[in-house]
XYZ file of C-alpha atoms in Angstrom:
715
model
C 3.199 82.260 -77.436
C 6.132 80.956 -74.270
C 4.551 77.879 -72.800
C 3.919 77.654 -68.761
C 6.506 75.307 -67.048
C 5.384 72.735 -64.453
C 6.846 72.870 -61.543
C 7.063 70.478 -58.351
C 6.568 71.707 -54.605
C 10.674 70.954 -53.367
C 8.168 69.740 -50.307
C 6.471 67.016 -52.916
C 9.939 65.942 -53.635
C 10.344 65.769 -50.404
C 7.623 63.712 -49.135
C 8.696 60.871 -51.776
C 12.262 60.837 -50.671
C 11.270 60.252 -47.206
C 9.056 57.331 -48.181
C 11.449 55.785 -50.153
C 14.512 55.652 -47.521
C 11.596 54.184 -45.408
C 11.023 51.393 -47.501
C 14.431 51.170 -48.823
C 15.144 50.381 -44.656
C 11.356 48.909 -44.185
C 13.641 45.621 -47.189
C 16.890 45.226 -46.025
C 15.617 45.422 -42.549
C 12.970 41.883 -44.340
C 15.940 41.301 -45.722
C 18.353 41.024 -42.732
C 15.319 39.025 -40.825
C 14.647 36.299 -43.723
C 18.331 35.381 -44.358
C 20.261 36.214 -41.146
C 17.467 35.611 -38.370
C 15.332 33.102 -40.333
C 16.701 29.888 -39.080
C 16.076 31.317 -35.749
C 13.008 32.718 -35.558
C 11.887 28.993 -37.750
C 12.692 27.493 -34.934
C 11.148 29.545 -32.304
C 7.972 28.903 -34.401
C 9.099 25.357 -33.891
C 9.706 24.796 -30.986
C 7.757 22.360 -28.875
C 8.517 20.651 -25.341
C 8.573 17.998 -23.603
C 6.715 17.418 -20.771
C 6.963 13.592 -19.060
C 3.835 12.690 -16.277
C 3.596 9.270 -14.709
C 0.043 7.189 -15.213
C -0.190 5.403 -12.640
C -1.011 1.463 -11.435
C -2.652 -1.184 -9.990
C -0.908 -2.239 -6.337
C 0.253 -5.345 -5.394
C -1.667 -7.967 -4.105
C -2.694 -9.883 -0.733
C -1.594 -13.526 -0.001
C -2.336 -15.336 3.267
C 0.851 -17.825 3.843
C -1.322 -20.741 1.952
C -0.924 -18.578 -1.233
C -4.696 -18.415 -1.185
C -5.066 -14.863 -2.882
C -6.647 -12.033 0.028
C -6.715 -9.126 -2.105
C -6.999 -8.553 -6.217
C -7.433 -6.275 -8.157
C -10.894 -6.862 -11.117
C -9.682 -4.391 -14.278
C -12.716 -2.619 -14.807
C -13.846 -0.605 -18.424
C -12.899 3.173 -17.409
C -13.453 6.656 -20.325
C -10.713 8.523 -19.154
C -10.107 12.114 -19.689
C -7.025 14.438 -20.026
C -6.707 18.211 -20.687
C -3.612 20.001 -23.013
C -2.488 22.774 -21.303
C -4.030 25.135 -23.570
C -7.771 23.450 -23.500
C -10.343 26.654 -22.604
C -13.301 26.320 -20.201
C -15.714 26.068 -23.597
C -13.768 23.436 -24.788
C -14.336 21.083 -22.199
C -17.567 22.020 -21.949
C -18.150 21.319 -25.013
C -16.145 17.935 -25.391
C -18.832 17.337 -21.963
C -21.989 17.998 -23.500
C -20.268 15.478 -26.698
C -19.340 12.769 -24.555
C -22.946 13.752 -22.300
C -24.565 11.097 -25.019
C -22.702 8.387 -24.843
C -23.098 8.087 -21.211
C -24.654 8.178 -18.026
C -23.198 9.990 -14.928
C -24.888 9.842 -11.444
C -25.806 13.297 -10.205
C -27.097 13.160 -6.959
C -23.334 14.081 -5.160
C -22.380 17.285 -7.374
C -21.758 19.395 -4.587
C -24.203 22.926 -3.990
C -21.030 25.095 -4.882
C -20.108 23.282 -8.525
C -24.514 23.789 -9.097
C -23.526 27.463 -8.949
C -20.675 27.750 -10.892
C -22.263 26.204 -13.488
C -25.391 28.231 -13.993
C -23.514 31.421 -13.614
C -21.267 29.437 -16.849
C -24.108 28.578 -18.136
C -26.254 31.697 -18.572
C -23.618 34.236 -18.061
C -26.779 37.158 -19.285
C -28.375 36.049 -15.823
C -25.424 36.309 -14.049
C -24.396 39.177 -14.817
C -27.797 40.578 -14.033
C -27.867 39.382 -10.274
C -25.352 42.713 -9.650
C -26.186 45.885 -9.659
C -25.926 49.125 -12.562
C -23.806 50.984 -9.247
C -22.200 47.811 -8.191
C -21.246 47.336 -12.178
C -20.353 51.071 -12.221
C -17.285 50.644 -8.955
C -16.356 47.337 -10.799
C -14.946 50.105 -13.289
C -14.092 52.019 -11.226
C -11.566 48.691 -9.687
C -13.637 49.453 -6.331
C -14.781 45.456 -7.082
C -12.800 43.082 -8.090
C -13.565 40.041 -10.029
C -13.613 38.109 -7.252
C -16.518 39.907 -5.019
C -18.340 40.681 -8.831
C -18.501 36.517 -8.794
C -18.472 35.709 -5.367
C -21.628 38.194 -5.190
C -22.428 36.620 -7.977
C -22.609 33.275 -6.213
C -24.032 34.457 -2.666
C -27.330 35.593 -4.975
C -28.522 32.546 -6.696
C -32.149 32.317 -5.798
C -33.032 28.108 -4.472
C -35.866 28.043 -8.110
C -32.933 28.447 -10.272
C -30.930 25.589 -8.866
C -33.667 23.472 -8.543
C -34.585 24.314 -12.110
C -30.682 23.176 -12.873
C -31.012 20.432 -10.593
C -34.813 19.645 -12.921
C -32.240 20.016 -16.445
C -30.972 15.862 -16.630
C -28.764 17.156 -19.870
C -27.610 19.896 -18.076
C -26.519 17.716 -15.127
C -25.468 15.285 -17.158
C -22.920 17.333 -18.402
C -21.930 19.716 -15.133
C -20.995 15.731 -14.045
C -19.140 15.020 -16.377
C -17.679 18.773 -16.871
C -16.673 18.642 -12.757
C -14.892 15.472 -13.826
C -13.096 17.113 -16.922
C -11.774 19.910 -14.075
C -10.531 18.293 -11.449
C -7.699 16.899 -13.624
C -4.428 18.076 -14.280
C -3.118 18.818 -16.919
C -1.273 16.075 -19.334
C -2.285 13.092 -16.541
C -5.695 11.433 -17.427
C -8.207 11.957 -14.930
C -10.217 8.888 -14.453
C -14.451 10.621 -15.706
C -16.224 6.849 -15.371
C -14.897 3.970 -14.374
C -17.771 2.267 -12.061
C -20.235 0.569 -13.577
C -19.772 1.638 -17.016
C -21.880 -0.454 -19.341
C -20.346 -2.587 -22.406
C -22.513 0.135 -24.644
C -21.289 2.873 -23.816
C -17.638 1.927 -23.967
C -18.270 0.682 -27.641
C -19.478 3.881 -28.998
C -17.292 6.403 -26.813
C -14.557 3.831 -28.162
C -15.892 4.854 -31.511
C -16.597 8.204 -31.519
C -12.825 9.168 -30.144
C -11.838 11.720 -32.457
C -15.112 13.392 -31.800
C -14.299 13.198 -28.276
C -10.921 15.763 -27.935
C -8.935 13.975 -24.550
C -11.619 11.602 -24.437
C -9.895 7.992 -24.769
C -11.215 4.564 -23.097
C -8.883 2.830 -21.047
C -8.442 -0.816 -18.002
C -8.835 0.328 -14.883
C -8.800 -1.913 -12.056
C -10.635 -2.005 -8.154
C -9.933 -4.083 -4.868
C -11.831 -7.160 -4.622
C -12.154 -8.590 -1.697
C -12.430 -13.436 -1.944
C -13.312 -13.850 0.696
C -15.521 -11.064 1.933
C -15.635 -9.040 5.091
C -13.124 -11.137 6.643
C -10.393 -9.501 7.802
C -11.893 -6.921 6.585
C -10.880 -3.755 8.131
C -7.386 -4.437 9.089
C -6.337 -5.221 5.270
C -7.494 -1.733 5.100
C -8.934 0.596 2.875
C -7.705 2.563 -0.395
C -8.666 6.186 -1.245
C -10.878 6.448 -4.556
C -9.254 7.621 -7.191
C -12.096 11.076 -7.132
C -10.804 11.567 -2.583
C -7.031 11.431 -4.609
C -4.861 11.469 -2.287
C -5.682 13.578 1.202
C -5.172 16.739 2.438
C -3.485 16.287 5.728
C -0.681 13.750 3.247
C -0.290 15.316 0.291
C 3.117 17.437 1.370
C 4.310 14.369 2.052
C 3.506 11.930 -1.749
C 3.289 14.961 -3.724
C 6.580 15.081 -2.265
C 7.902 11.300 -3.312
C 5.840 12.040 -7.036
C 2.691 11.578 -6.130
C 0.448 13.334 -8.626
C -2.562 14.043 -6.203
C -5.057 12.127 -7.387
C -3.359 9.065 -6.923
C -5.376 5.820 -4.562
C -3.612 5.640 -1.739
C -3.499 3.585 1.245
C -5.800 4.820 4.554
C -5.375 2.040 7.126
C -4.119 -0.720 8.111
C -1.976 -2.857 6.009
C -3.094 -0.906 2.865
C -2.049 2.302 4.686
C 1.506 0.462 6.464
C 2.969 -0.773 3.079
C 2.152 1.787 1.136
C 5.390 1.756 -0.709
C 4.884 -1.568 -1.179
C 1.565 -1.787 -2.816
C 2.063 1.708 -4.515
C 4.222 0.213 -7.452
C 6.760 2.005 -10.003
C 3.710 4.452 -12.845
C 4.046 4.616 -16.266
C 6.224 7.166 -17.783
C 4.842 9.202 -20.888
C 6.259 11.443 -22.838
C 3.670 14.351 -24.055
C 5.804 16.540 -26.703
C 3.136 20.137 -26.845
C 4.216 22.803 -29.131
C 3.709 26.793 -28.122
C 0.294 27.108 -27.775
C -0.092 23.425 -25.733
C -0.935 21.150 -28.030
C 0.536 17.857 -28.122
C 1.876 16.760 -30.999
C 2.686 13.228 -30.347
C 3.390 10.614 -27.168
C 6.334 8.604 -25.624
C 6.216 5.818 -23.745
C 9.154 6.016 -21.296
C 9.098 3.378 -19.253
C 6.408 0.730 -18.923
C 4.729 1.119 -15.154
C 5.356 -1.782 -12.946
C 2.339 -3.161 -10.367
C 3.008 -3.023 -6.792
C 4.136 -5.517 -5.096
C 2.486 -8.006 -3.299
C 2.618 -9.200 0.543
C 2.263 -13.095 1.061
C 0.258 -12.335 4.949
C 1.089 -14.276 8.424
C -2.671 -15.113 8.275
C -4.664 -18.141 7.662
C -7.526 -17.321 5.782
C -9.189 -21.222 6.930
C -8.476 -20.487 10.506
C -9.623 -17.321 9.633
C -12.808 -17.351 8.764
C -13.550 -20.343 11.002
C -12.057 -17.517 14.460
C -14.529 -15.320 13.031
C -17.845 -17.986 13.141
C -16.794 -19.383 16.676
C -16.963 -15.732 18.027
C -20.794 -14.870 16.579
C -21.673 -18.488 17.257
C -20.713 -17.706 20.664
C -21.319 -14.342 20.761
C -25.166 -14.448 19.820
C -25.766 -17.581 22.315
C -24.958 -15.526 25.281
C -26.107 -12.949 24.089
C -29.209 -14.756 24.545
C -28.636 -15.292 28.131
C -29.295 -13.065 31.370
C -27.148 -10.534 32.254
C -25.788 -9.633 28.817
C -27.144 -6.596 27.480
C -23.781 -5.002 27.498
C -21.962 -7.360 25.286
C -21.017 -6.389 22.435
C -17.820 -7.039 21.370
C -14.882 -9.771 21.265
C -11.156 -10.381 20.256
C -9.280 -13.516 19.113
C -5.180 -13.200 18.400
C -3.558 -16.684 18.030
C -0.459 -16.664 16.745
C 2.706 -17.939 16.278
C 5.067 -18.139 19.907
C 8.296 -18.586 18.533
C 7.739 -16.671 15.554
C 5.439 -13.836 16.250
C 3.640 -14.905 12.828
C -0.219 -13.493 13.346
C -1.950 -16.675 12.598
C -5.367 -15.336 12.973
C -6.290 -11.994 13.890
C -10.433 -11.741 14.850
C -12.167 -9.363 16.649
C -16.926 -8.931 16.027
C -18.781 -5.785 16.876
C -22.343 -6.009 18.212
C -24.523 -2.428 16.102
C -26.328 -0.886 14.149
C -26.108 -1.158 10.495
C -27.329 1.280 8.159
C -30.918 0.024 8.592
C -31.311 0.006 12.325
C -31.416 -2.854 11.936
C -28.420 -5.929 15.387
C -25.446 -6.931 13.331
C -22.405 -8.459 13.777
C -19.617 -6.107 12.305
C -15.681 -6.197 11.739
C -13.844 -5.259 14.266
C -10.651 -6.673 14.507
C -8.261 -4.060 14.601
C -10.066 -3.735 18.156
C -7.630 -6.256 19.154
C -4.732 -3.172 18.318
C -6.339 0.175 19.351
C -8.671 -0.542 22.269
C -7.630 -1.727 25.657
C -9.185 -3.206 29.215
C -8.780 -4.485 31.859
C -7.577 -8.186 31.704
C -8.120 -9.978 34.965
C -6.239 -12.422 36.476
C -4.588 -13.275 33.083
C -1.643 -11.743 34.515
C -0.937 -13.859 37.993
C 1.928 -15.254 35.302
C 3.575 -12.361 34.966
C 2.408 -11.183 38.529
C 4.223 -14.105 40.188
C 7.603 -14.600 38.275
C 8.000 -10.276 39.458
C 7.667 -11.368 42.529
C 10.378 -14.320 42.367
C 12.787 -10.890 40.569
C 12.368 -9.094 43.391
C 12.518 -11.641 46.097
C 8.888 -11.337 47.554
C 8.980 -15.461 47.468
C 11.287 -18.159 45.328
C 9.407 -20.856 43.416
C 7.946 -22.725 46.022
C 6.732 -20.597 49.160
C 3.635 -21.012 51.065
C 1.575 -18.281 51.973
C -2.328 -18.969 53.294
C -4.481 -18.156 51.551
C -7.688 -16.269 53.427
C -9.843 -12.782 53.402
C -7.689 -9.912 54.708
C -9.156 -7.554 56.964
C -7.823 -4.577 56.080
C -8.850 -1.481 58.557
C -11.322 1.118 56.932
C -11.853 -1.414 53.286
C -13.885 -4.082 52.528
C -13.179 -7.912 52.857
C -10.887 -8.785 50.464
C -10.689 -12.316 49.329
C -10.218 -15.226 46.691
C -12.676 -16.761 45.116
C -12.636 -19.159 47.419
C -10.924 -19.352 50.915
C -8.004 -21.826 49.436
C -5.378 -22.417 52.828
C -2.122 -22.441 52.482
C -0.696 -22.886 48.892
C 2.093 -22.232 47.138
C 2.930 -20.379 43.226
C 2.288 -23.539 41.740
C -1.175 -23.621 42.905
C -1.891 -20.140 43.771
C -2.203 -20.231 39.330
C -3.945 -23.209 38.912
C -6.492 -22.176 40.981
C -6.210 -18.233 40.518
C -5.574 -17.344 44.237
C -5.901 -13.399 44.470
C -4.484 -13.399 47.938
C -1.527 -15.363 47.239
C -0.637 -12.842 44.931
C -1.926 -9.354 47.724
C 0.406 -11.333 50.090
C 3.291 -11.915 47.680
C 2.942 -7.120 46.258
C 2.992 -6.608 49.566
C 6.422 -8.234 50.582
C 7.729 -6.994 47.309
C 6.468 -3.226 48.701
C 7.913 -3.766 52.385
C 4.682 -3.831 53.969
C 2.961 -6.145 56.661
C -0.602 -6.888 56.564
C -2.229 -7.521 59.938
C -5.982 -8.192 60.338
C -7.942 -5.042 60.409
C -5.091 -2.601 61.469
C -4.046 -0.671 58.150
C -2.397 -1.290 55.182
C 0.982 0.810 54.408
C 2.922 0.013 51.430
C 6.109 2.170 50.002
C 3.661 2.638 45.816
C 5.672 5.013 44.163
C 8.476 2.254 44.218
C 6.428 -1.428 43.499
C 3.994 0.174 41.327
C 6.910 0.865 39.248
C 8.945 -1.780 39.183
C 5.853 -4.099 38.700
C 5.185 -1.959 35.718
C 8.868 -2.249 34.441
C 8.483 -6.163 34.650
C 5.377 -6.321 32.843
C 6.045 -4.450 30.401
C 9.423 -6.975 29.859
C 6.066 -9.327 28.483
C 4.414 -6.264 26.338
C 1.836 -5.123 28.977
C 1.571 -2.175 28.967
C 3.545 -1.446 26.447
C 3.425 -1.131 22.677
C 4.112 -4.731 20.735
C 6.069 -3.207 18.124
C 3.525 -5.374 14.844
C 3.599 -3.640 11.734
C 0.567 -2.302 11.889
C -0.891 1.270 12.050
C -2.782 2.929 15.531
C -0.672 0.849 18.734
C -2.263 1.761 21.641
C -0.255 1.229 24.566
C -2.824 0.503 26.923
C -3.658 2.959 30.371
C -1.702 3.433 33.417
C -3.324 4.019 36.251
C -2.243 7.170 37.944
C -3.130 7.158 41.459
C -1.319 4.912 44.270
C -2.876 3.695 46.222
C -1.998 0.710 48.220
C -5.206 -0.949 48.272
C -5.166 -0.263 43.847
C -1.260 -1.826 43.853
C -3.219 -4.668 45.030
C -5.474 -3.742 41.275
C -2.824 -3.860 39.051
C -1.221 -7.850 40.984
C -4.789 -8.980 39.520
C -4.788 -7.103 36.326
C -7.823 -5.164 37.798
C -5.668 -1.283 37.376
C -4.051 -0.893 34.541
C -5.334 -1.857 30.501
C -3.848 -3.867 27.710
C -4.780 -5.088 24.633
C -5.505 -8.568 22.906
C -2.494 -8.037 21.217
C -0.393 -7.594 23.898
C -1.948 -10.138 25.856
C -0.812 -13.012 23.249
C 3.210 -11.044 23.310
C 2.575 -11.751 26.887
C 1.632 -15.285 27.138
C 4.148 -15.825 23.630
C 6.780 -14.887 26.040
C 6.139 -16.711 28.493
C 5.818 -19.759 26.647
C 8.788 -19.524 24.585
C 11.003 -19.266 27.209
C 11.354 -16.563 27.780
C 11.443 -14.462 24.334
C 9.068 -11.303 23.795
C 8.573 -11.410 19.789
C 7.332 -8.565 18.270
C 3.989 -9.416 16.316
C 3.771 -9.289 12.824
C 1.478 -9.687 10.360
C 3.574 -9.253 6.711
C 4.970 -12.517 5.767
C 6.984 -12.273 2.390
C 7.265 -9.163 0.033
C 7.077 -11.379 -3.313
C 7.596 -9.486 -6.868
C 5.069 -9.266 -8.788
C 4.419 -11.733 -12.141
C 1.865 -11.723 -14.646
C 0.422 -15.450 -14.218
C -2.586 -15.494 -12.131
C -2.960 -16.235 -8.863
C 0.612 -17.079 -9.414
C 3.575 -15.866 -5.684
C 6.781 -14.558 -8.043
C 9.963 -14.231 -6.520
C 10.848 -13.335 -2.829
C 11.710 -9.494 -2.754
C 12.460 -9.619 1.608
C 10.840 -12.209 3.917
C 11.055 -10.610 7.532
C 12.126 -13.144 10.063
C 11.357 -13.411 13.694
C 12.753 -10.021 15.542
C 13.397 -10.440 19.134
C 12.483 -6.897 21.470
C 14.043 -8.411 24.717
C 14.480 -11.472 27.033
C 12.724 -10.967 29.897
C 15.432 -10.611 33.289
C 13.654 -13.988 34.955
C 15.766 -17.401 35.444
C 14.615 -20.384 33.735
C 13.544 -22.479 36.179
C 11.188 -20.066 37.117
C 10.260 -19.280 33.900
C 9.763 -22.671 33.434
C 8.095 -23.237 36.497
C 5.125 -21.404 35.806
C 4.149 -23.226 32.321
C 3.326 -25.616 34.329
C 1.242 -23.677 37.292
C -0.405 -22.712 33.575
C -0.948 -26.906 33.245
C -1.933 -27.556 35.827
C -5.027 -24.567 35.029
C -6.094 -26.279 32.388
C -5.240 -29.627 32.931
C -4.752 -30.985 36.429
C -7.842 -31.566 39.122
C -9.601 -28.040 40.295
C -7.980 -25.895 37.481
C -10.031 -23.448 36.484
C -10.521 -24.557 33.144
C -9.678 -27.750 33.543
C -13.610 -28.574 33.393
C -13.353 -27.226 28.848
C -9.563 -27.949 28.315
C -8.438 -31.627 29.818
C -9.787 -33.999 27.176
C -8.103 -31.642 24.509
C -6.148 -33.807 22.554
C -3.506 -31.355 22.496
C -2.494 -30.813 26.107
C -3.351 -26.729 26.854
C -2.036 -24.340 29.103
C -2.912 -21.098 30.004
C -4.314 -18.734 32.256
C -8.205 -17.480 32.389
C -9.003 -14.069 33.636
C -11.714 -12.358 35.675
C -11.909 -8.502 35.853
C -14.320 -5.697 37.830
C -14.987 -3.474 35.245
C -16.690 -0.232 34.571
C -18.473 -1.006 30.957
C -17.549 2.973 28.860
C -18.598 1.112 25.277
C -20.722 2.816 22.596
C -23.941 3.355 25.100
C -23.335 5.933 27.398
C -25.986 5.394 28.713
C -25.282 3.342 30.673
C -21.112 4.460 31.005
C -19.839 3.201 35.039
C -21.811 0.412 34.806
C -20.485 -2.222 36.791
C -19.524 -5.603 34.877
C -17.202 -8.190 34.958
C -14.478 -8.401 32.162
C -13.122 -11.874 30.562
C -9.588 -12.911 29.311
C -8.040 -16.281 28.605
C -4.636 -17.159 27.717
C -2.857 -20.088 25.790
C -0.417 -21.990 24.374
C -1.055 -25.354 23.640
C 1.254 -27.858 23.507
C 1.954 -27.189 26.930
C 5.014 -28.804 26.729
C 7.175 -27.841 22.562
C 4.777 -24.539 22.458
C 3.301 -24.238 18.261
C 0.027 -21.781 18.811
C -0.325 -19.359 22.051
C -3.671 -17.884 22.350
C -4.760 -14.221 23.678
C -8.756 -14.036 23.959
C -10.732 -11.237 25.514
C -13.835 -9.982 25.786
C -15.486 -6.975 27.588
C -18.260 -6.156 29.443
C -19.215 -9.427 29.409
C -21.827 -10.228 32.153
C -22.968 -7.812 34.711
C -23.301 -9.622 38.133
C -21.580 -12.003 40.454
C -21.604 -14.922 37.617
C -22.389 -15.585 33.982
C -21.358 -17.448 30.879
C -17.449 -17.999 30.129
C -17.445 -16.878 26.366
C -13.560 -16.892 27.072
C -13.714 -20.828 27.568
C -16.002 -21.848 24.576
C -13.931 -19.339 22.893
C -10.400 -20.579 23.755
C -11.326 -24.458 23.438
C -13.191 -24.284 20.022
C -9.909 -21.820 19.045
C -7.738 -24.241 19.705
C -9.863 -26.999 18.644
C -9.788 -25.465 14.897
C -6.378 -25.072 14.615
C -4.897 -28.367 15.532
C -8.602 -29.920 13.196
C -6.894 -27.748 10.620
C -3.297 -29.111 11.112
C -4.569 -33.245 11.006
C -6.065 -32.224 7.854
C -3.716 -30.344 6.215
C -1.176 -32.885 7.373
C -3.689 -36.028 5.821
C -3.435 -34.329 2.884
C -0.052 -33.419 2.015
C -0.649 -29.435 2.564
C 2.310 -27.843 1.968
C 1.639 -25.018 4.636
C 1.900 -27.771 7.106
C 5.056 -28.632 6.520
C 6.066 -24.581 6.493
C 4.718 -24.518 9.650
C 7.477 -27.100 10.680
C 10.269 -26.189 9.411
C 9.048 -22.330 10.180
C 8.986 -23.698 14.191
C 11.882 -25.466 13.588
C 14.171 -22.513 12.220
C 13.034 -20.355 15.115
C 13.346 -22.929 18.113
C 16.888 -22.142 16.872
C 17.599 -18.764 16.686
C 15.588 -18.309 20.291
C 18.387 -20.844 21.351
C 20.977 -18.874 19.323
C 20.772 -15.997 21.073
C 20.053 -17.284 24.392
C 23.386 -18.308 24.263
C 24.085 -15.526 23.742
C 22.476 -13.119 26.260
């Protein structure tokens, strides 16, 4: 029998052939990838990314003119968290749960929205049930977005659910930590806790860092104030690491290489000198893989603490001035008709250099418990303005000389002025015929009024109308007053300086009020610049509170090399003859040292021979008690310089709303006398103990005399 031949179908052979070809192509392609492109893919897999981040450094310190630390940095134990670019939400929560076992967080200030977000994360099934089946169907049909669904869940979380979450202390601790984790930026250390970190917390976290990815222990800093609240409002505030950069300034600081959570100066010196105090950040390069995991860290440049500021302030004098204000205000408050008295200001300044030796202000108010206390209000010296009264009469006399309305030695009859349609206007006492010096000595209102009437091309006729060229004369007087610093910003190196308020109406009677300081308002710092201009012979010197910028050094409480020293800056020379200014200086001397001068009873016995001018202004109350707005009050002021023959110190005192009625305590004179006593006693004490600051002060005055003389010869 013939054997049957096995037959393999053609189609099966073709299938085997195709499979063979495909495998051959695959082998060839794999070979090509391995041999030709193998190194490229290997490099891609091993590719890393270098990311440089900036780490903050402590701010610069502040010292007073004698080298005493005013603002310092106190080291703090701190726990930080740095998340990778690939760190997930779930990983952060797990790390937060571990860290919560070691530290205790403050959970009182967690916002409701953050609690709701965390509740949804902690209870996803319950959160899912907050959405109806119909709404989920719409979501699947893309009629509702993820954002809309999430907002529905947020809105529908029951109050009881949040209350249960708040009762769960462990969950709240995790939430408090997670919030800190999530508020930072990738590869940038974020402070988790730096206040009240217990030693045992710091130690146990340090021991468990390998189980806490991203967590680290380090040293942070906080601003400290060795002198307590003294000068507090002028030194300014610094934002916390939690608050970071204020929203309204975010773009400005980000453009200058700041991070969002950097601490920045928020007010006064801390704000004005932010660029100096902020320091140079440490630059750290993080090497990451493709997933964002940090492979290594390298310090590119070491950070450097901010530069130090040496202020012109004498803290020993500042403390005494603040106590004098407090004592005199409390004493005045015990007297009748002083219910509205709630603030007082003092500026002590070197009239030749513009250096502010003391900038003090106090305000009576309520603390958080409703108790009446005395608060720091030094900032009010530059931000608040008042009617100052007769203190401005030196500028009125000098303006009279300049316009030709009067000449040195001219006399006027001090008599009650009876102007048609107005009440009788007179000085506090009728003095008869007096000259310009006598008018300053006894503070004659009538002399000033008749000077201004002449200036405004008017003529006083008893019982007749008073017709004056008020428009032109107001402009002339305000321009003249501004040369002394009245009614214009002084240029002090602090933010938010006010310029005062000029009256808007220009009636003849108001022009007379202007001449005696009872119309426009001025700030205490303007009064100090004004009297300094008279004291130094006519130079309006810019006041400043920073004396030097110095390089920071490692030694505790020691000053580094000077980077920049602030030189006296003359803003203008008043357009007055030298003999005119000397005559007003003499009138000011008579106020305090001769006969019945308005301040002789307070200053004649002083050994430092001062000169000055008192001021009392009829004004209206506009303080914190709005129910008393518009109540007639008396403002008290005082400007002074000493010694009268060679001024080294200028003083301005302002006591708004000192009393109601026609008489009350002379708080301005009491404060002024004690402040000048304190200044010269402190100088005497330092001189007898060989304190270098006394010599430095004398050298500064000598240098400034030379500078002013040189500038005068160049006029």
